[in-house]
Amino acid sequence: MKLLSGYDFGVIIPTLLLLGISLVVLSSISATLFINQLLFTVIGVACFLFFSSMSIGALKHMKLFFYIISVFILVLLLFIGVEARGAQRWIEVFSIRMQFSELLKPFLIVAFAALLTEWGKKLTFLRLAMCIMLFSPIVVLLFRQPDLGNAIVYAVTFLFMLFSAGVSVWYMLFGFLFFATSLPLVWRLLAQYQRDRILTFINPTYDPLGIGYNAIQSAIAVGSGLFFGRGLGRGIQSQLAFLPERHTDFIFATFSEEFGFLGSVALLVLYFLLLLRILRIAKDCDDVFTSLVAFG
């Protein structure tokens, strides 16, 4: 038990349960997907044990390396990335495709948490502008892949970290107003399919046989699960492949169809408990750097 004394079970238990649920759901779709997920779960746990054994200060001092290697990899993707469905987001290693924009998230969080810790007490307008300038290439490179979804996730995470670091609310308000006034220009820069996705998000019935098809099918899958669900491997939408990307983008719809409203609520409760615990750690932590990493 001494080996486990340094870990926070408020984080570990919900995470392990979520990993277990993912394996169970994927096993109902495909044995190959289950094996792949199991492999990545083992790799993920190994990485967790490795990084949790490191000093948090060691990670802090690697901020420049994390930032440079992240930008380098995102630039490299533009040249050697594997293209699929009009996007160049993956690098193929030993026949395994890896989306590095996902893998780089924690490292960039550490890099900017370290920078904000150094500048936090004297985060002047000039330093804030420099932070934004350093962050901008990340969003631009993601946008170029194109990966609008991840670009938005990165941007929101960065803004949340700025707010957590104590950036003036007036700066944040000014930034929001600037973004709001630039929306017509941003809209013109978006590709047509990206505009369609936004319109579909606002109104799922927009173009029901085209860009809105996926959202409608996912809603049907969730609804068909009713209260208790159809049972593992018995989902009509997912098992008969009416639901596109049933194992990735729409995995929640697959889960909802098989486990119903009750299972969906239980799943969301696990996420809620995990996020609540992380926020509590960030709030109670005495070290600013560690707190910002947790908030990120």
mmCIF file of N, CA and C in Angstrom, residues 59-168:
data_model
loop_
_atom_site.group_PDB
_atom_site.id
_atom_site.type_symbol
_atom_site.label_atom_id
_atom_site.label_comp_id
_atom_site.label_asym_id
_atom_site.label_seq_id
_atom_site.Cartn_x
_atom_site.Cartn_y
_atom_site.Cartn_z
ATOM 1 N N LEU A 59 9.722 19.080 -14.795
ATOM 2 C CA LEU A 59 8.854 19.411 -15.926
ATOM 3 C C LEU A 59 8.841 20.915 -16.184
ATOM 4 N N LYS A 60 8.852 21.678 -15.109
ATOM 5 C CA LYS A 60 8.824 23.142 -15.226
ATOM 6 C C LYS A 60 10.024 23.664 -15.992
ATOM 7 N N HIS A 61 11.182 23.072 -15.749
ATOM 8 C CA HIS A 61 12.410 23.536 -16.394
ATOM 9 C C HIS A 61 12.526 23.081 -17.851
ATOM 10 N N MET A 62 11.597 22.235 -18.272
ATOM 11 C CA MET A 62 11.625 21.747 -19.661
ATOM 12 C C MET A 62 10.658 22.508 -20.556
ATOM 13 N N LYS A 63 10.179 23.651 -20.072
ATOM 14 C CA LYS A 63 9.140 24.401 -20.796
ATOM 15 C C LYS A 63 9.567 24.782 -22.209
ATOM 16 N N LEU A 64 10.814 25.238 -22.372
ATOM 17 C CA LEU A 64 11.284 25.669 -23.691
ATOM 18 C C LEU A 64 11.368 24.488 -24.643
ATOM 19 N N PHE A 65 11.851 23.355 -24.147
ATOM 20 C CA PHE A 65 11.937 22.140 -24.969
ATOM 21 C C PHE A 65 10.543 21.697 -25.398
ATOM 22 N N PHE A 66 9.594 21.683 -24.460
ATOM 23 C CA PHE A 66 8.225 21.267 -24.771
ATOM 24 C C PHE A 66 7.617 22.166 -25.849
ATOM 25 N N TYR A 67 7.843 23.472 -25.720
ATOM 26 C CA TYR A 67 7.259 24.422 -26.674
ATOM 27 C C TYR A 67 7.870 24.246 -28.066
ATOM 28 N N ILE A 68 9.201 24.202 -28.134
ATOM 29 C CA ILE A 68 9.882 24.115 -29.431
ATOM 30 C C ILE A 68 9.540 22.806 -30.141
ATOM 31 N N ILE A 69 9.566 21.696 -29.414
ATOM 32 C CA ILE A 69 9.280 20.405 -30.043
ATOM 33 C C ILE A 69 7.823 20.330 -30.492
ATOM 34 N N SER A 70 6.915 20.981 -29.773
ATOM 35 C CA SER A 70 5.506 20.991 -30.158
ATOM 36 C C SER A 70 5.299 21.739 -31.463
ATOM 37 N N VAL A 71 5.894 22.925 -31.561
ATOM 38 C CA VAL A 71 5.781 23.715 -32.796
ATOM 39 C C VAL A 71 6.436 22.970 -33.959
ATOM 40 N N PHE A 72 7.597 22.370 -33.688
ATOM 41 C CA PHE A 72 8.323 21.630 -34.731
ATOM 42 C C PHE A 72 7.473 20.484 -35.283
ATOM 43 N N ILE A 73 6.836 19.714 -34.394
ATOM 44 C CA ILE A 73 6.018 18.576 -34.829
ATOM 45 C C ILE A 73 4.806 19.049 -35.633
ATOM 46 N N LEU A 74 4.169 20.145 -35.191
ATOM 47 C CA LEU A 74 3.002 20.659 -35.919
ATOM 48 C C LEU A 74 3.392 21.189 -37.296
ATOM 49 N N VAL A 75 4.592 21.779 -37.411
ATOM 50 C CA VAL A 75 5.091 22.212 -38.725
ATOM 51 C C VAL A 75 5.397 20.996 -39.583
ATOM 52 N N LEU A 76 6.013 19.986 -38.977
ATOM 53 C CA LEU A 76 6.379 18.763 -39.692
ATOM 54 C C LEU A 76 5.150 18.075 -40.279
ATOM 55 N N LEU A 77 4.028 18.142 -39.553
ATOM 56 C CA LEU A 77 2.789 17.531 -40.025
ATOM 57 C C LEU A 77 2.342 18.095 -41.369
ATOM 58 N N LEU A 78 2.640 19.371 -41.609
ATOM 59 C CA LEU A 78 2.238 20.000 -42.858
ATOM 60 C C LEU A 78 2.959 19.389 -44.057
ATOM 61 N N PHE A 79 4.122 18.754 -43.795
ATOM 62 C CA PHE A 79 4.941 18.218 -44.881
ATOM 63 C C PHE A 79 4.872 16.690 -44.979
ATOM 64 N N ILE A 80 4.866 15.998 -43.841
ATOM 65 C CA ILE A 80 4.904 14.539 -43.888
ATOM 66 C C ILE A 80 3.653 13.895 -43.296
ATOM 67 N N GLY A 81 2.689 14.710 -42.891
ATOM 68 C CA GLY A 81 1.470 14.167 -42.302
ATOM 69 C C GLY A 81 0.664 13.352 -43.295
ATOM 70 N N VAL A 82 -0.005 12.321 -42.788
ATOM 71 C CA VAL A 82 -0.856 11.471 -43.618
ATOM 72 C C VAL A 82 -2.211 12.156 -43.795
ATOM 73 N N GLU A 83 -2.647 12.290 -45.046
ATOM 74 C CA GLU A 83 -3.919 12.961 -45.313
ATOM 75 C C GLU A 83 -5.059 11.959 -45.294
ATOM 76 N N ALA A 84 -6.134 12.326 -44.600
ATOM 77 C CA ALA A 84 -7.328 11.488 -44.563
ATOM 78 C C ALA A 84 -8.543 12.396 -44.455
ATOM 79 N N ARG A 85 -9.484 12.213 -45.361
ATOM 80 C CA ARG A 85 -10.723 12.994 -45.378
ATOM 81 C C ARG A 85 -10.457 14.500 -45.433
ATOM 82 N N GLY A 86 -9.476 14.874 -46.225
ATOM 83 C CA GLY A 86 -9.190 16.283 -46.445
ATOM 84 C C GLY A 86 -8.377 16.951 -45.360
ATOM 85 N N ALA A 87 -7.943 16.202 -44.339
ATOM 86 C CA ALA A 87 -7.154 16.774 -43.239
ATOM 87 C C ALA A 87 -5.813 16.060 -43.134
ATOM 88 N N GLN A 88 -4.796 16.819 -42.752
ATOM 89 C CA GLN A 88 -3.439 16.279 -42.630
ATOM 90 C C GLN A 88 -3.010 16.389 -41.171
ATOM 91 N N ARG A 89 -3.536 15.479 -40.325
ATOM 92 C CA ARG A 89 -3.363 15.579 -38.878
ATOM 93 C C ARG A 89 -2.561 14.439 -38.276
ATOM 94 N N TRP A 90 -2.242 13.432 -39.064
ATOM 95 C CA TRP A 90 -1.687 12.203 -38.506
ATOM 96 C C TRP A 90 -0.281 11.930 -39.028
ATOM 97 N N ILE A 91 0.508 11.261 -38.208
ATOM 98 C CA ILE A 91 1.793 10.701 -38.623
ATOM 99 C C ILE A 91 1.708 9.193 -38.417
ATOM 100 N N GLU A 92 2.130 8.453 -39.433
ATOM 101 C CA GLU A 92 2.032 6.996 -39.366
ATOM 102 C C GLU A 92 3.366 6.402 -38.943
ATOM 103 N N VAL A 93 3.347 5.641 -37.845
ATOM 104 C CA VAL A 93 4.545 4.984 -37.330
ATOM 105 C C VAL A 93 4.230 3.501 -37.155
ATOM 106 N N PHE A 94 4.959 2.635 -37.895
ATOM 107 C CA PHE A 94 4.728 1.185 -37.839
ATOM 108 C C PHE A 94 3.245 0.850 -38.054
ATOM 109 N N SER A 95 2.671 1.486 -39.079
ATOM 110 C CA SER A 95 1.269 1.255 -39.486
ATOM 111 C C SER A 95 0.260 1.755 -38.450
ATOM 112 N N ILE A 96 0.723 2.497 -37.444
ATOM 113 C CA ILE A 96 -0.182 3.078 -36.444
ATOM 114 C C ILE A 96 -0.235 4.587 -36.658
ATOM 115 N N ARG A 97 -1.430 5.118 -36.834
ATOM 116 C CA ARG A 97 -1.591 6.558 -37.035
ATOM 117 C C ARG A 97 -1.751 7.261 -35.694
ATOM 118 N N MET A 98 -0.963 8.297 -35.502
ATOM 119 C CA MET A 98 -1.019 9.066 -34.266
ATOM 120 C C MET A 98 -1.350 10.524 -34.570
ATOM 121 N N GLN A 99 -2.307 11.064 -33.833
ATOM 122 C CA GLN A 99 -2.696 12.457 -33.993
ATOM 123 C C GLN A 99 -1.955 13.269 -32.931
ATOM 124 N N PHE A 100 -0.880 13.925 -33.343
ATOM 125 C CA PHE A 100 0.009 14.570 -32.385
ATOM 126 C C PHE A 100 -0.607 15.797 -31.728
ATOM 127 N N SER A 101 -1.632 16.372 -32.351
ATOM 128 C CA SER A 101 -2.293 17.518 -31.709
ATOM 129 C C SER A 101 -2.937 17.103 -30.393
ATOM 130 N N GLU A 102 -3.278 15.809 -30.260
ATOM 131 C CA GLU A 102 -3.815 15.292 -28.999
ATOM 132 C C GLU A 102 -2.688 15.044 -27.994
ATOM 133 N N LEU A 103 -1.587 14.467 -28.461
ATOM 134 C CA LEU A 103 -0.481 14.115 -27.577
ATOM 135 C C LEU A 103 0.245 15.341 -27.031
ATOM 136 N N LEU A 104 0.217 16.441 -27.779
ATOM 137 C CA LEU A 104 0.976 17.627 -27.379
ATOM 138 C C LEU A 104 0.270 18.479 -26.324
ATOM 139 N N LYS A 105 -1.017 18.243 -26.106
ATOM 140 C CA LYS A 105 -1.783 19.091 -25.183
ATOM 141 C C LYS A 105 -1.146 19.211 -23.798
ATOM 142 N N PRO A 106 -0.832 18.103 -23.103
ATOM 143 C CA PRO A 106 -0.269 18.255 -21.749
ATOM 144 C C PRO A 106 1.084 18.953 -21.738
ATOM 145 N N PHE A 107 1.887 18.743 -22.781
ATOM 146 C CA PHE A 107 3.216 19.356 -22.813
ATOM 147 C C PHE A 107 3.122 20.871 -23.008
ATOM 148 N N LEU A 108 2.181 21.308 -23.844
ATOM 149 C CA LEU A 108 1.996 22.751 -24.031
ATOM 150 C C LEU A 108 1.383 23.390 -22.789
ATOM 151 N N ILE A 109 0.529 22.655 -22.098
ATOM 152 C CA ILE A 109 -0.019 23.156 -20.834
ATOM 153 C C ILE A 109 1.102 23.401 -19.833
ATOM 154 N N VAL A 110 2.035 22.452 -19.738
ATOM 155 C CA VAL A 110 3.185 22.599 -18.841
ATOM 156 C C VAL A 110 4.033 23.801 -19.252
ATOM 157 N N ALA A 111 4.274 23.952 -20.561
ATOM 158 C CA ALA A 111 5.110 25.056 -21.057
ATOM 159 C C ALA A 111 4.513 26.414 -20.712
ATOM 160 N N PHE A 112 3.226 26.592 -20.966
ATOM 161 C CA PHE A 112 2.611 27.891 -20.705
ATOM 162 C C PHE A 112 2.337 28.105 -19.222
ATOM 163 N N ALA A 113 2.121 27.026 -18.470
ATOM 164 C CA ALA A 113 1.981 27.161 -17.019
ATOM 165 C C ALA A 113 3.283 27.673 -16.413
ATOM 166 N N ALA A 114 4.417 27.157 -16.906
ATOM 167 C CA ALA A 114 5.723 27.607 -16.422
ATOM 168 C C ALA A 114 5.958 29.074 -16.770
ATOM 169 N N LEU A 115 5.598 29.464 -17.990
ATOM 170 C CA LEU A 115 5.777 30.854 -18.419
ATOM 171 C C LEU A 115 4.898 31.798 -17.609
ATOM 172 N N LEU A 116 3.654 31.432 -17.406
ATOM 173 C CA LEU A 116 2.723 32.269 -16.639
ATOM 174 C C LEU A 116 3.114 32.332 -15.163
ATOM 175 N N THR A 117 3.746 31.278 -14.655
ATOM 176 C CA THR A 117 4.221 31.297 -13.275
ATOM 177 C C THR A 117 5.333 32.322 -13.106
ATOM 178 N N GLU A 118 6.230 32.382 -14.093
ATOM 179 C CA GLU A 118 7.335 33.348 -14.038
ATOM 180 C C GLU A 118 6.839 34.785 -14.159
ATOM 181 N N TRP A 119 5.829 34.983 -14.988
ATOM 182 C CA TRP A 119 5.344 36.336 -15.256
ATOM 183 C C TRP A 119 4.090 36.699 -14.462
ATOM 184 N N GLY A 120 3.560 35.729 -13.742
ATOM 185 C CA GLY A 120 2.253 35.905 -13.112
ATOM 186 C C GLY A 120 2.117 37.140 -12.246
ATOM 187 N N LYS A 121 3.127 37.405 -11.410
ATOM 188 C CA LYS A 121 3.031 38.534 -10.483
ATOM 189 C C LYS A 121 3.205 39.873 -11.203
ATOM 190 N N LYS A 122 3.842 39.829 -12.373
ATOM 191 C CA LYS A 122 4.036 41.051 -13.146
ATOM 192 C C LYS A 122 3.620 40.816 -14.587
ATOM 193 N N LEU A 123 2.389 40.330 -14.764
ATOM 194 C CA LEU A 123 1.879 40.035 -16.099
ATOM 195 C C LEU A 123 1.362 41.328 -16.719
ATOM 196 N N THR A 124 2.285 42.118 -17.227
ATOM 197 C CA THR A 124 1.943 43.387 -17.848
ATOM 198 C C THR A 124 1.270 43.143 -19.196
ATOM 199 N N PHE A 125 0.752 44.222 -19.760
ATOM 200 C CA PHE A 125 0.099 44.112 -21.070
ATOM 201 C C PHE A 125 1.088 43.608 -22.121
ATOM 202 N N LEU A 126 2.337 44.054 -22.043
ATOM 203 C CA LEU A 126 3.356 43.633 -23.005
ATOM 204 C C LEU A 126 3.635 42.135 -22.886
ATOM 205 N N ARG A 127 3.752 41.642 -21.647
ATOM 206 C CA ARG A 127 4.009 40.221 -21.439
ATOM 207 C C ARG A 127 2.803 39.373 -21.857
ATOM 208 N N LEU A 128 1.618 39.907 -21.614
ATOM 209 C CA LEU A 128 0.407 39.211 -22.050
ATOM 210 C C LEU A 128 0.396 39.100 -23.572
ATOM 211 N N ALA A 129 0.779 40.190 -24.244
ATOM 212 C CA ALA A 129 0.849 40.180 -25.705
ATOM 213 C C ALA A 129 1.882 39.170 -26.197
ATOM 214 N N MET A 130 3.001 39.054 -25.477
ATOM 215 C CA MET A 130 4.035 38.082 -25.848
ATOM 216 C C MET A 130 3.532 36.650 -25.671
ATOM 217 N N CYS A 131 2.758 36.411 -24.604
ATOM 218 C CA CYS A 131 2.152 35.087 -24.386
ATOM 219 C C CYS A 131 1.250 34.717 -25.555
ATOM 220 N N ILE A 132 0.436 35.676 -25.972
ATOM 221 C CA ILE A 132 -0.490 35.434 -27.074
ATOM 222 C C ILE A 132 0.274 35.196 -28.378
ATOM 223 N N MET A 133 1.367 35.943 -28.566
ATOM 224 C CA MET A 133 2.191 35.769 -29.768
ATOM 225 C C MET A 133 2.834 34.378 -29.793
ATOM 226 N N LEU A 134 3.267 33.893 -28.625
ATOM 227 C CA LEU A 134 3.868 32.562 -28.551
ATOM 228 C C LEU A 134 2.816 31.468 -28.786
ATOM 229 N N PHE A 135 1.589 31.749 -28.369
ATOM 230 C CA PHE A 135 0.529 30.761 -28.510
ATOM 231 C C PHE A 135 -0.052 30.750 -29.923
ATOM 232 N N SER A 136 -0.036 31.881 -30.593
ATOM 233 C CA SER A 136 -0.677 32.020 -31.909
ATOM 234 C C SER A 136 -0.213 30.993 -32.946
ATOM 235 N N PRO A 137 1.111 30.704 -33.057
ATOM 236 C CA PRO A 137 1.527 29.705 -34.058
ATOM 237 C C PRO A 137 0.879 28.338 -33.855
ATOM 238 N N ILE A 138 0.603 27.980 -32.595
ATOM 239 C CA ILE A 138 -0.030 26.694 -32.309
ATOM 240 C C ILE A 138 -1.414 26.640 -32.961
ATOM 241 N N VAL A 139 -2.209 27.682 -32.724
ATOM 242 C CA VAL A 139 -3.575 27.716 -33.273
ATOM 243 C C VAL A 139 -3.544 27.791 -34.798
ATOM 244 N N VAL A 140 -2.637 28.598 -35.341
ATOM 245 C CA VAL A 140 -2.540 28.746 -36.797
ATOM 246 C C VAL A 140 -2.176 27.416 -37.448
ATOM 247 N N LEU A 141 -1.215 26.701 -36.865
ATOM 248 C CA LEU A 141 -0.796 25.412 -37.420
ATOM 249 C C LEU A 141 -1.911 24.375 -37.335
ATOM 250 N N LEU A 142 -2.671 24.385 -36.239
ATOM 251 C CA LEU A 142 -3.811 23.479 -36.121
ATOM 252 C C LEU A 142 -4.885 23.827 -37.146
ATOM 253 N N PHE A 143 -5.105 25.116 -37.325
ATOM 254 C CA PHE A 143 -6.110 25.584 -38.279
ATOM 255 C C PHE A 143 -5.723 25.187 -39.704
ATOM 256 N N ARG A 144 -4.399 25.127 -39.971
ATOM 257 C CA ARG A 144 -3.918 24.812 -41.310
ATOM 258 C C ARG A 144 -4.066 23.330 -41.649
ATOM 259 N N GLN A 145 -4.257 22.450 -40.658
ATOM 260 C CA GLN A 145 -4.252 21.006 -40.928
ATOM 261 C C GLN A 145 -5.378 20.533 -41.852
ATOM 262 N N PRO A 146 -6.623 20.929 -41.812
ATOM 263 C CA PRO A 146 -7.253 21.815 -40.834
ATOM 264 C C PRO A 146 -7.880 21.012 -39.690
ATOM 265 N N ASP A 147 -7.836 21.589 -38.485
ATOM 266 C CA ASP A 147 -8.433 20.959 -37.310
ATOM 267 C C ASP A 147 -9.054 22.058 -36.453
ATOM 268 N N LEU A 148 -10.217 22.534 -36.895
ATOM 269 C CA LEU A 148 -10.892 23.643 -36.215
ATOM 270 C C LEU A 148 -11.267 23.262 -34.790
ATOM 271 N N GLY A 149 -11.707 22.014 -34.584
ATOM 272 C CA GLY A 149 -12.127 21.570 -33.256
ATOM 273 C C GLY A 149 -11.012 21.670 -32.238
ATOM 274 N N ASN A 150 -9.849 21.123 -32.569
ATOM 275 C CA ASN A 150 -8.717 21.177 -31.644
ATOM 276 C C ASN A 150 -8.183 22.592 -31.481
ATOM 277 N N ALA A 151 -8.243 23.390 -32.543
ATOM 278 C CA ALA A 151 -7.812 24.790 -32.441
ATOM 279 C C ALA A 151 -8.656 25.527 -31.400
ATOM 280 N N ILE A 152 -9.963 25.254 -31.392
ATOM 281 C CA ILE A 152 -10.858 25.880 -30.413
ATOM 282 C C ILE A 152 -10.553 25.371 -29.006
ATOM 283 N N VAL A 153 -10.313 24.047 -28.883
ATOM 284 C CA VAL A 153 -9.995 23.467 -27.567
ATOM 285 C C VAL A 153 -8.720 24.084 -27.002
ATOM 286 N N TYR A 154 -7.692 24.195 -27.821
ATOM 287 C CA TYR A 154 -6.431 24.806 -27.387
ATOM 288 C C TYR A 154 -6.652 26.253 -26.949
ATOM 289 N N ALA A 155 -7.413 27.004 -27.755
ATOM 290 C CA ALA A 155 -7.637 28.421 -27.461
ATOM 291 C C ALA A 155 -8.389 28.605 -26.146
ATOM 292 N N VAL A 156 -9.441 27.805 -25.933
ATOM 293 C CA VAL A 156 -10.230 27.913 -24.700
ATOM 294 C C VAL A 156 -9.382 27.528 -23.484
ATOM 295 N N THR A 157 -8.563 26.478 -23.624
ATOM 296 C CA THR A 157 -7.672 26.056 -22.541
ATOM 297 C C THR A 157 -6.689 27.165 -22.190
ATOM 298 N N PHE A 158 -6.118 27.789 -23.214
ATOM 299 C CA PHE A 158 -5.158 28.879 -23.008
ATOM 300 C C PHE A 158 -5.818 30.059 -22.299
ATOM 301 N N LEU A 159 -7.028 30.424 -22.724
ATOM 302 C CA LEU A 159 -7.739 31.538 -22.089
ATOM 303 C C LEU A 159 -8.072 31.223 -20.634
ATOM 304 N N PHE A 160 -8.458 29.976 -20.369
ATOM 305 C CA PHE A 160 -8.778 29.562 -18.996
ATOM 306 C C PHE A 160 -7.536 29.636 -18.115
ATOM 307 N N MET A 161 -6.380 29.262 -18.668
ATOM 308 C CA MET A 161 -5.130 29.339 -17.912
ATOM 309 C C MET A 161 -4.743 30.794 -17.640
ATOM 310 N N LEU A 162 -4.962 31.655 -18.626
ATOM 311 C CA LEU A 162 -4.691 33.094 -18.424
ATOM 312 C C LEU A 162 -5.555 33.640 -17.295
ATOM 313 N N PHE A 163 -6.837 33.273 -17.318
ATOM 314 C CA PHE A 163 -7.757 33.726 -16.282
ATOM 315 C C PHE A 163 -7.329 33.190 -14.912
ATOM 316 N N SER A 164 -6.906 31.923 -14.867
ATOM 317 C CA SER A 164 -6.468 31.297 -13.620
ATOM 318 C C SER A 164 -5.173 31.925 -13.106
ATOM 319 N N ALA A 165 -4.355 32.451 -14.032
ATOM 320 C CA ALA A 165 -3.087 33.079 -13.646
ATOM 321 C C ALA A 165 -3.285 34.492 -13.110
ATOM 322 N N GLY A 166 -4.514 34.986 -13.172
ATOM 323 C CA GLY A 166 -4.803 36.301 -12.606
ATOM 324 C C GLY A 166 -4.801 37.440 -13.599
ATOM 325 N N VAL A 167 -4.945 37.117 -14.894
ATOM 326 C CA VAL A 167 -5.018 38.181 -15.898
ATOM 327 C C VAL A 167 -6.246 39.040 -15.631
ATOM 328 N N SER A 168 -6.087 40.331 -15.764
ATOM 329 C CA SER A 168 -7.168 41.265 -15.488
ATOM 330 C C SER A 168 -8.428 40.929 -16.292
#
